Coordinates of C-alpha atoms in Angstrom, one line a residue:
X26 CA 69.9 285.4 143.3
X27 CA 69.7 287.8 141.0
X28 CA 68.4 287.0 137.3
X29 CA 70.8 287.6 134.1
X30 CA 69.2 289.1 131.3
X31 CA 69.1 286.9 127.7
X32 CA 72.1 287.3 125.3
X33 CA 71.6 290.4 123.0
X34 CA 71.2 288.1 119.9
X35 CA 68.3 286.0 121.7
X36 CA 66.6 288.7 122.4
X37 CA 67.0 290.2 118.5
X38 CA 65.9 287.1 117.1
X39 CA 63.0 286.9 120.0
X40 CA 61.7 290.7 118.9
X41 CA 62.3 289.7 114.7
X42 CA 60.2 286.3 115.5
X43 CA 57.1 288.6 117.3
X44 CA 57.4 290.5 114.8
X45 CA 57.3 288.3 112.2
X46 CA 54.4 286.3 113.7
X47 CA 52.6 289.9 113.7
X48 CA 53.1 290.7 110.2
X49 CA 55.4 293.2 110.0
X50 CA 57.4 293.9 107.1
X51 CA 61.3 292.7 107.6
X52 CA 61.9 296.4 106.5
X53 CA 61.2 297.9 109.9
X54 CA 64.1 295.9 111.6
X55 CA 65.5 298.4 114.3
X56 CA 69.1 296.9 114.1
X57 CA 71.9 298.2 112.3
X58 CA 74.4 295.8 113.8
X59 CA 75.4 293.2 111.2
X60 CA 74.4 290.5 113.7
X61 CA 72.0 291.3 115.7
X62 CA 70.2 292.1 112.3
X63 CA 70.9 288.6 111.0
X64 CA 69.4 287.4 114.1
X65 CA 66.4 289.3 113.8
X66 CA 65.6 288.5 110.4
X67 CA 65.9 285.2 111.3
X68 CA 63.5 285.1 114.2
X69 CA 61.5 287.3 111.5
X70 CA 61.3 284.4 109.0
X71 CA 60.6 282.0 111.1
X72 CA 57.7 284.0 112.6
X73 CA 56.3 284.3 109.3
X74 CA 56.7 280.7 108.0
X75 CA 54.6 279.8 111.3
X76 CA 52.0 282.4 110.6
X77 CA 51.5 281.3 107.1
X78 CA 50.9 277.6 107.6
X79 CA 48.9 278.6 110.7
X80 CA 50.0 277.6 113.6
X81 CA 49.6 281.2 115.2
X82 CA 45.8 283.0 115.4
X83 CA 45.4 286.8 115.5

């Protein structure tokens, strides 16, 4: 059976939250679609909240 990639937005928000856990400033955000960018920056704020009260380690 073949496998079905993730929704568009899923993934946006997936990429935004890695990134967000990395560090990266919300300013490199490679979408310019209105929401797939709001999905990103949400993935990238939540990434960031967890880094700062530490549940992720570099």
């Amino acid at each position: 059976m073949k496998r079905q990639k993730r929704d568009r937005l899923d993934r946006a928000f997936s990429k935004g939250f890695q990134a967000g856990v990395g560090g990266r400033s919300k300013e490199l955000c490679p979408y310019s679609n209105l929401d797939s960018r709001s999905q990103w920056l949400g993935g990238w704020r939540e990434g960031v909240e967890g880094r700062i009260s530490g549940l992720f380690n570099k």
